[in-house]
Short mmCIF file of C-alpha atoms and ligand atoms in Angstrom, two decimals:
data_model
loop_
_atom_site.label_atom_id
_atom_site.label_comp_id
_atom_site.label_asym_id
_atom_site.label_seq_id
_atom_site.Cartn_x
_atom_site.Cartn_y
_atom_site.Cartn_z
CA UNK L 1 55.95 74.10 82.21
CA UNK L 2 53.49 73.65 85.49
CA UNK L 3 50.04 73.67 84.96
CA UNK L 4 48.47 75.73 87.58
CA UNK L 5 44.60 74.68 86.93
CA UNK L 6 42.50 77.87 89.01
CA UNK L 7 45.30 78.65 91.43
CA UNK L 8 46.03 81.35 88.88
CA UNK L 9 43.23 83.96 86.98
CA UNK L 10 46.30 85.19 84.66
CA UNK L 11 48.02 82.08 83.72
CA UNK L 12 46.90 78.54 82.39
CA UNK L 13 51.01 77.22 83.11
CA UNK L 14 53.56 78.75 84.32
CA UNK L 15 57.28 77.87 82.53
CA UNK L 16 60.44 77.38 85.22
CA UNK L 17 63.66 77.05 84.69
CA UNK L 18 65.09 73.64 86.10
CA UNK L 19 67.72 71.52 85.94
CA UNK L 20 67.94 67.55 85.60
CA UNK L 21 68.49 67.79 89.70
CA UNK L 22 66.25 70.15 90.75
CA UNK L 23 63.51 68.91 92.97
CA UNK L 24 59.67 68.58 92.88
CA UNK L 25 59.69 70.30 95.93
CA UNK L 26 61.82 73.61 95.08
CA UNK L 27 59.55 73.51 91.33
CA UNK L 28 56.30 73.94 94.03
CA UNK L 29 58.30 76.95 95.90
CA UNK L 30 59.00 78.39 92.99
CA UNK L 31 55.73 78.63 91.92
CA UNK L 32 54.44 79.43 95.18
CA UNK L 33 56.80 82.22 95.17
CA UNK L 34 55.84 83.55 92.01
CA UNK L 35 51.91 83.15 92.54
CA UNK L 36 52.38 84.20 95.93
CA UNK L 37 50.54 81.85 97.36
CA UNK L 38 51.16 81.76 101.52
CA UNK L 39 50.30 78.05 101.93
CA UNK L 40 52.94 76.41 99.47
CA UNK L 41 53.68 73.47 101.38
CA UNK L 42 49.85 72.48 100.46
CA UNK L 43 50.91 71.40 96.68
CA UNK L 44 52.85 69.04 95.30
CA UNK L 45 53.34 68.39 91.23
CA UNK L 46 51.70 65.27 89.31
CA UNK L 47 53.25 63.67 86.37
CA UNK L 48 49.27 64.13 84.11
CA UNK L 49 48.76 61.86 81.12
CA UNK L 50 45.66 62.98 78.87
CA UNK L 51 44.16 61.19 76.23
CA UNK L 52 44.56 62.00 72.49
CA UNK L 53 42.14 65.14 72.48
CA UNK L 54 43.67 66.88 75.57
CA UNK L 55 40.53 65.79 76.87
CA UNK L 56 39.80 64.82 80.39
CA UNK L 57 40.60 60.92 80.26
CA UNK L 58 43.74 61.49 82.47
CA UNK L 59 46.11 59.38 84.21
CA UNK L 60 48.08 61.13 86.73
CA UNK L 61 50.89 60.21 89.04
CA UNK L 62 51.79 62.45 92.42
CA UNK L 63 55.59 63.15 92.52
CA UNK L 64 56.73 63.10 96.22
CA UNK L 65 58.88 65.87 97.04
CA UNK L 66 62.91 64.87 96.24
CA UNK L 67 61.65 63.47 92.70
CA UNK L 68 63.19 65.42 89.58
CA UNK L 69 60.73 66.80 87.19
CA UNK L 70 63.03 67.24 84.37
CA UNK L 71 64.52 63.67 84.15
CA UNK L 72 61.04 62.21 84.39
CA UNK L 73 60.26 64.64 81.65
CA UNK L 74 62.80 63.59 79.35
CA UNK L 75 61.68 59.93 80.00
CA UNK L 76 58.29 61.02 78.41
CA UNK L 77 57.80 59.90 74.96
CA UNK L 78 58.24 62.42 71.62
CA UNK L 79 55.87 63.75 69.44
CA UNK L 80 57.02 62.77 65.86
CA UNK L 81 58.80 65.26 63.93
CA UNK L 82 58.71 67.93 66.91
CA UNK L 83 61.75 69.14 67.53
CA UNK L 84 62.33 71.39 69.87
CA UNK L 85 61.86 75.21 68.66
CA UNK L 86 62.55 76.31 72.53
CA UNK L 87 59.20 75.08 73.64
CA UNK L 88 57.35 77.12 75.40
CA UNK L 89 59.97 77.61 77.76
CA UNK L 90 59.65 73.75 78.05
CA UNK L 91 61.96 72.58 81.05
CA UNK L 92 64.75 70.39 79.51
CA UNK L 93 64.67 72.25 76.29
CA UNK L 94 62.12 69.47 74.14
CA UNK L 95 58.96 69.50 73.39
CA UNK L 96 57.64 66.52 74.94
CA UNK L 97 54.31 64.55 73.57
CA UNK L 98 51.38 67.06 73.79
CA UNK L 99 49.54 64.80 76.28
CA UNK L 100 51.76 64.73 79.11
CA UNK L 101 52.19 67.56 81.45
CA UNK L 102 52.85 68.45 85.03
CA UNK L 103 49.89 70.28 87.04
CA UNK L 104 50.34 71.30 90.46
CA UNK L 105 47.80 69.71 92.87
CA UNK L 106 46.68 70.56 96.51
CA UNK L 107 48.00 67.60 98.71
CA UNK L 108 45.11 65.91 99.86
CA UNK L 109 46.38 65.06 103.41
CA UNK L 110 46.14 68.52 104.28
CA UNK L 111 42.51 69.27 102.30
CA UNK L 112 40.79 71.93 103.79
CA UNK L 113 37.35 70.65 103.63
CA UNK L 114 34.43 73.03 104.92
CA UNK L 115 31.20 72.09 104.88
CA UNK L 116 28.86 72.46 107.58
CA UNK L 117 27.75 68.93 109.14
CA UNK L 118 24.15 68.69 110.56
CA UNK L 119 23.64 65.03 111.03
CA UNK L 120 23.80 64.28 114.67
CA UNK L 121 26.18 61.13 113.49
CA UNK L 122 28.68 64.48 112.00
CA UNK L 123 31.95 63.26 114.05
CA UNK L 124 31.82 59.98 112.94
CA UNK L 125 31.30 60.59 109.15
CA UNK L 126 33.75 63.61 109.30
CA UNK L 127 36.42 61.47 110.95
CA UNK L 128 35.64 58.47 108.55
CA UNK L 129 35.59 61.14 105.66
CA UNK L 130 38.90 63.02 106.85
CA UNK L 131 40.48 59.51 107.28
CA UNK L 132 39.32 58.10 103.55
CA UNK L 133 40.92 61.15 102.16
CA UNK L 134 44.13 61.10 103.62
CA UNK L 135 45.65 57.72 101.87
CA UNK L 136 48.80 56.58 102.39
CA UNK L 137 50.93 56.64 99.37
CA UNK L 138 54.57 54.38 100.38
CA UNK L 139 53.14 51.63 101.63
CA UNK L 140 49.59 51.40 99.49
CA UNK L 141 49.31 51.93 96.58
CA UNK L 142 45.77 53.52 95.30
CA UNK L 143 46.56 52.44 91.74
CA UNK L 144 47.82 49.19 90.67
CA UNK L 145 49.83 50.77 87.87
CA UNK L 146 52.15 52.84 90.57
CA UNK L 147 53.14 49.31 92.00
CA UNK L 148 56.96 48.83 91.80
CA UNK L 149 56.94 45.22 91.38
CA UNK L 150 53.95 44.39 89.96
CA UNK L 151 53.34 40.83 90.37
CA UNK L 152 49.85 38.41 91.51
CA UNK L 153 51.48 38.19 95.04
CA UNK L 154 52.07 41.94 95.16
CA UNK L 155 48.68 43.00 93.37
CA UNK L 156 47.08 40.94 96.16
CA UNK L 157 48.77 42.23 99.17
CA UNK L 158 48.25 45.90 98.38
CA UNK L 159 44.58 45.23 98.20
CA UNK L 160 44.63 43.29 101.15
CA UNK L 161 46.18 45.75 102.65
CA UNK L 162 44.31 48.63 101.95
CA UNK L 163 41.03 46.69 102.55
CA UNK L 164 41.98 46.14 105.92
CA UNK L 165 42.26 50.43 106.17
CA UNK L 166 38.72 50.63 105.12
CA UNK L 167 39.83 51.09 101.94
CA UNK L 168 37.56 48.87 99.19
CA UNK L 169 38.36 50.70 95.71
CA UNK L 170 41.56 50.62 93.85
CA UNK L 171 42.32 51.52 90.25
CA UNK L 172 43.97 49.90 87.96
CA UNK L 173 44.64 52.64 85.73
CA UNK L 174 41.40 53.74 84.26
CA UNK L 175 39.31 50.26 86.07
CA UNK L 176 37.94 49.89 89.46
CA UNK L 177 38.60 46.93 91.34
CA UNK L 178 35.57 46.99 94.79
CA UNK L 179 36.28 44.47 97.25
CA UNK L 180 33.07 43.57 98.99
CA UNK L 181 33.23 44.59 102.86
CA UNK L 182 29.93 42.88 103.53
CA UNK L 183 29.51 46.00 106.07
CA UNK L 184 28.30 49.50 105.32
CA UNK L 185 30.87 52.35 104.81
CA UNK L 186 29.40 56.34 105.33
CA UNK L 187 30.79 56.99 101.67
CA UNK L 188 28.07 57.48 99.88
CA UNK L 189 26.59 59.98 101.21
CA UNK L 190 25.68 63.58 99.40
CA UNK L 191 28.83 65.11 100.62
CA UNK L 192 30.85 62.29 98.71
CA UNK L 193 28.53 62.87 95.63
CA UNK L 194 29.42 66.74 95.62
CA UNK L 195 32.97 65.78 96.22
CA UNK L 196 33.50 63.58 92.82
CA UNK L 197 31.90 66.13 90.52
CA UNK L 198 33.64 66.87 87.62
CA UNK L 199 36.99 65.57 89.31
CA UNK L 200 39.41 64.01 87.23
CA UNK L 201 39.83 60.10 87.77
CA UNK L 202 42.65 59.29 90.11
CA UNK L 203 42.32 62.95 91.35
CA UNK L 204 40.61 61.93 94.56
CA UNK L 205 41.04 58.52 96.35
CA UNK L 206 39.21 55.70 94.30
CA UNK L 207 35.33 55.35 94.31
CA UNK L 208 32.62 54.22 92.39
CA UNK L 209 31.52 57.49 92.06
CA UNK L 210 34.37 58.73 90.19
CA UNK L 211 33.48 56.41 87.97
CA UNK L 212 30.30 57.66 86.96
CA UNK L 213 31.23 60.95 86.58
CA UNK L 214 34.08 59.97 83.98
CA UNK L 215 31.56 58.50 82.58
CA UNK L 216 29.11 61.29 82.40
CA UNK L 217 32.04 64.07 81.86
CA UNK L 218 32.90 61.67 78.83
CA UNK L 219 29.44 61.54 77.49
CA UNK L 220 29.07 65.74 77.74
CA UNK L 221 32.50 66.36 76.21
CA UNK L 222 32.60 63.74 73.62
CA UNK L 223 28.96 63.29 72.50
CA UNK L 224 29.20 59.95 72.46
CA UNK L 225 27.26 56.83 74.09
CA UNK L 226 29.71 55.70 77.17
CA UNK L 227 29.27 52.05 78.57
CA UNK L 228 30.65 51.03 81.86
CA UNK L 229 30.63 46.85 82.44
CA UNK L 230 30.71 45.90 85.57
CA UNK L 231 32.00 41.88 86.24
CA UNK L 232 32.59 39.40 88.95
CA UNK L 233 31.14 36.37 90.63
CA UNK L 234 28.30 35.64 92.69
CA UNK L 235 27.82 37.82 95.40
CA UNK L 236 31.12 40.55 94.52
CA UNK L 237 28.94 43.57 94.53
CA UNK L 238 27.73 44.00 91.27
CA UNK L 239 23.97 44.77 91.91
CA UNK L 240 25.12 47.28 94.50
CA UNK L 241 27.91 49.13 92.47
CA UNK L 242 25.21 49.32 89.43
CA UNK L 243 22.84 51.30 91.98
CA UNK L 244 25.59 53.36 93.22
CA UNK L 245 26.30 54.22 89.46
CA UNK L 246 22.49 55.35 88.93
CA UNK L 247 22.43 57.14 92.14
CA UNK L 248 25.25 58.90 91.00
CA UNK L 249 24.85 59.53 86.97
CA UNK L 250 21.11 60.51 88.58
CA UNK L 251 22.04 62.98 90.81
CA UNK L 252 24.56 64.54 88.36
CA UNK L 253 21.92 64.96 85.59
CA UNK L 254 19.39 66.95 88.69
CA UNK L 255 22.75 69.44 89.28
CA UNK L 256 21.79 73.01 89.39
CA UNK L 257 18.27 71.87 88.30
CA UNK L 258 14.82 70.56 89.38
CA UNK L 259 14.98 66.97 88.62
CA UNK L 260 11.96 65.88 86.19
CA UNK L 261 10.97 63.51 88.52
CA UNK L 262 12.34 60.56 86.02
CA UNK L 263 15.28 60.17 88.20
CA UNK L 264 13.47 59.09 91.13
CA UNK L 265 11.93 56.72 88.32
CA UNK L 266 14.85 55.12 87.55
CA UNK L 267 15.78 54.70 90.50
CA UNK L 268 12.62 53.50 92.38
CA UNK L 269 12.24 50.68 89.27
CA UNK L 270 15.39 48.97 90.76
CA UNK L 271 13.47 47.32 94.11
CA UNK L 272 10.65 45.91 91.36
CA UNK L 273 13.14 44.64 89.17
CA UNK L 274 14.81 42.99 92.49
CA UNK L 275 11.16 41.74 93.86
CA UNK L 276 10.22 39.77 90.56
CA UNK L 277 14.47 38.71 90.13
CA UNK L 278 16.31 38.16 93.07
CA UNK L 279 16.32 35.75 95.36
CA UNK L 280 18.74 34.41 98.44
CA UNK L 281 21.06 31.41 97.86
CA UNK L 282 23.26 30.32 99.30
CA UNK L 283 26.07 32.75 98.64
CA UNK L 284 24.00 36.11 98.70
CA UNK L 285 20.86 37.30 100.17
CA UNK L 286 20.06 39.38 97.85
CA UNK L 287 21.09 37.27 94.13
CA UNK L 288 20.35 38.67 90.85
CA UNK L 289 18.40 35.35 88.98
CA UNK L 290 18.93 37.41 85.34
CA UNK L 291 21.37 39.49 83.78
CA UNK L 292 20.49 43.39 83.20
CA UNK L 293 21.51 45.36 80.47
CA UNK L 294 20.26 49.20 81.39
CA UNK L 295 20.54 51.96 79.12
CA UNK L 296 20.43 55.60 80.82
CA UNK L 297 18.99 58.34 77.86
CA UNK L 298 20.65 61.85 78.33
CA UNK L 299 19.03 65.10 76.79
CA UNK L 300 21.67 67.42 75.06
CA UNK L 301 21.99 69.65 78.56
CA UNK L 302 23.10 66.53 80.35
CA UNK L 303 19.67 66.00 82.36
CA UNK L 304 18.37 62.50 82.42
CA UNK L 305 15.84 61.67 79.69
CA UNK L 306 15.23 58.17 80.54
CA UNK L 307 16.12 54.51 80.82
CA UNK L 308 15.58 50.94 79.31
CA UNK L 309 16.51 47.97 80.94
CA UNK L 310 16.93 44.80 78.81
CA UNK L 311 16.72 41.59 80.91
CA UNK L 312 18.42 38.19 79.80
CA UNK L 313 18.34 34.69 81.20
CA UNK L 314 15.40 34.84 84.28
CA UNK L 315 16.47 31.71 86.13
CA UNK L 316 12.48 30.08 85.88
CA UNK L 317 13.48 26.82 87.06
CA UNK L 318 13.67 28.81 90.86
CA UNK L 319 9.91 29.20 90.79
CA UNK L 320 9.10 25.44 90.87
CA UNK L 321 12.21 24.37 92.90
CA UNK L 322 15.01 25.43 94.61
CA UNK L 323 17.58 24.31 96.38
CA UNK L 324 18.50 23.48 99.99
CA UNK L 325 18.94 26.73 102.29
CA UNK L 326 17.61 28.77 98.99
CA UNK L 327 14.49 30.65 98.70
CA UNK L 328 12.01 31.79 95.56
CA UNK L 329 11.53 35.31 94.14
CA UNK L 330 11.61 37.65 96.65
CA UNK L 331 8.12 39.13 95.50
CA UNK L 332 6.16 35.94 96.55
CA UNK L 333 7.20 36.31 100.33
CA UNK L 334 6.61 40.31 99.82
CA UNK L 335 3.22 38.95 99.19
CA UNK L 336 2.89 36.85 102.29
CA UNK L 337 4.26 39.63 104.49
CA UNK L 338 1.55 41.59 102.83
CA UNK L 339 -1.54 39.46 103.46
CA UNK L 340 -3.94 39.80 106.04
CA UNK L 341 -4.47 36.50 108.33
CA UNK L 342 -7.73 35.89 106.46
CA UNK L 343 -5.74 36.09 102.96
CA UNK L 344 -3.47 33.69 105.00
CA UNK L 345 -5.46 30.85 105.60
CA UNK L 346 -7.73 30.69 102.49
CA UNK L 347 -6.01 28.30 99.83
CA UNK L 348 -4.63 30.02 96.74
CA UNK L 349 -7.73 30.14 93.54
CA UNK L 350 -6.48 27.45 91.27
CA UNK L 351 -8.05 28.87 88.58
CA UNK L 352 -7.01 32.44 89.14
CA UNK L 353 -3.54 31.53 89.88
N1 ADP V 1 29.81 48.57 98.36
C1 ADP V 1 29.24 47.78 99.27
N2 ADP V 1 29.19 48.17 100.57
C2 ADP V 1 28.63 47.36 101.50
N3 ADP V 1 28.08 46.16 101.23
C3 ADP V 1 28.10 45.74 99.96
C4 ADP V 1 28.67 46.50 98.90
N4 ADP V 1 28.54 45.81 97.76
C5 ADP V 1 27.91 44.66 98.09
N5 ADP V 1 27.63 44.61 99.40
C6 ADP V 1 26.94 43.50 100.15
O1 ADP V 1 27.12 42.29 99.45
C7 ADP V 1 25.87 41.72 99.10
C8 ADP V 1 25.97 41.09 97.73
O2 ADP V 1 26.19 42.08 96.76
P1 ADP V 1 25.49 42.06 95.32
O3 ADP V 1 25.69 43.40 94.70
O4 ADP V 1 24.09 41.56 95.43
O5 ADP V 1 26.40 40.98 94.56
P2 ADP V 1 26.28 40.47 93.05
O6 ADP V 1 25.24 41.30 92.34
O7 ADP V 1 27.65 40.65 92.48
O8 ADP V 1 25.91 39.02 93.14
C9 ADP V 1 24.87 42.86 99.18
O9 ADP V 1 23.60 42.41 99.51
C10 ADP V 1 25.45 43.73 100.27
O10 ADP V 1 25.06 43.25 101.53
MG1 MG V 2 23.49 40.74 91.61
#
């Protein structure tokens, strides 16, 4: 059985008789043939793994063409005490675990993407865009879990190696590993944001903002608080993947409506938080001095209600002293850039200060 998502009004799957040898390829004809769909060569099958509740939470694996469906099927394991009644028209004859299926997928190589570009930069992000789509699948791997020989050495190389493609997100499995480029990549622009709505994780090529939206598609479907921790050392990322999160779980909750004003809130808070906390050392220009614990409120309809941030551990000692080739709070030097050359010269109030 092929799930054949909105390629099909009539049909949620479609069943096919197949053998232990026949191929991935001749399953997508098949169906091709029977949805009559012109462009069959566009689709290849996944291997889908959903969690518990048939929900969303999905691990999926692309089968390349000469793969066989039916032993990989057979390899997937049993519901208890399900024996097989004929399926429904189940390839193989058993009625495998409830949360693994096959769905046919577009290939995304061959994505037809239309949207009209107006930016007078449009080749360059369309290129860039076109090119972060199509990712190669023999050599890199786009999810640690698909590696062959998974090992520290191999693990390494495959992020090296898609790093040096441009590529700075990888999964591993339902976790996103970022690799700072220390450079700016055109990938979070809208166009990205409209992409990884309401996409199922691993559907598209890794991202932050897949992230949030599993997130977010979690929180609607489930009605339940989601948390998403983000970790590493000292100048990784963090600071910026947490604002790429609230730019995206923002502009999610202003979808299809007129924003209430408290995302731009939220968002605009993050440069005051980063005046009176950050500072450069040595390592990063731009270092968090305290550790943030934000809370984003949702309204039943999904729209943002609000947000707290909780604040641990200001580094105070930074204030009075700091190190070598290290500066204070960003805010004070805010302040000088500020002044006017009167403010300048006239020695700070002792007893206002
Ligand atoms: N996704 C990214 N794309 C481009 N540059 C990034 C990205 N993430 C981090 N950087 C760069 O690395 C610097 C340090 O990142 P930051 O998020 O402040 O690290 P952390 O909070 O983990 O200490 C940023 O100022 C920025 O220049
Ligand atoms: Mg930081």
């Amino acid at each position: 059985q092929v799930y054949v998502g909105s390629l099909s009004r009539l049909y949620e799957a479609l069943s096919i008789e197949a053998s232990k040898t026949t191929t991935a390829e001749e399953i997508v004809d098949c169906i091709a043939d029977k949805l009559l769909i012109k462009d069959g060569v566009c689709y290849e099958l996944a291997e889908v793994m959903a969690d518990g509740d048939g929900g969303q939470d999905c691990k999926e694996r692309r089968l390349g063409p000469q793969e066989f469906p039916v032993s990989l099927q057979l390899l997937w394991p049993k519901r208890e005490g399900s024996h097989a009644k004929g399926g429904v028209g189940g390839v193989g004859g058993l009625v495998s675990a409830q949360n693994y299926k096959f769905c046919l997928r577009r290939k995304m190589q061959t994505m037809n993407w239309s949207w009209s570009w107006t930016d007078s930069n449009d080749k360059l992000i369309r290129d860039y865009f076109l090119r972060f789509l199509y990712q190669p699948r023999d050599r890199e791997y786009p999810d640690l879990c698909q590696l062959p020989d998974l090992t520290e050495q191999t693990l390494l190389e495959n992020l090296k190696a898609r790093f040096d493609k441009g590529h700075i997100y990888t999964y591993v499995g339902s976790i996103l590993i970022a690799v700072n480029p220390f450079k700016f990549y055109p990938i979070y622009n809208p166009k990205y944001v409209q992409l990884y709505q309401s996409r199922r994780l691993g559907e598209l090529p890794p991202h932050i903002f897949a992230i949030a939206d599993a997130a977010y598609q979690a929180m609607l479907r489930k009605r339940s608080n989601q948390c998403i921790v983000i970790s590493g050392e000292s100048g990784s990322g963090k600071t910026e993947s947490t604002n790429l999160l609230l730019h995206h779980l923002t502009a999610l909750s202003q979808k299809g409506t007129h924003g209430s004003g408290v995302e731009q809130t939220i968002l605009g808070a993050g440069p005051v938080l980063e005046a009176f906390g950050n500072a450069k050392t040595k390592h990063n220009n731009n270092s968090s001095r305290f550790g943030k614990f934000i809370q984003v409120n949702y309204k039943e309809n999904g729209a943002v209600h609000g947000a707290v941030v909780q604040k641990y551990l200001l580094e105070k000692s930074r204030i009075v002293s700091q190190v070598k080739s290290e500066r204070n709070y960003h805010v004070f030097y805010y302040l000088l850039a500020g002044a006017t050359p009167i403010d300048k010269e006239e020695p700070l109030d002792q007893t206002n200060s």
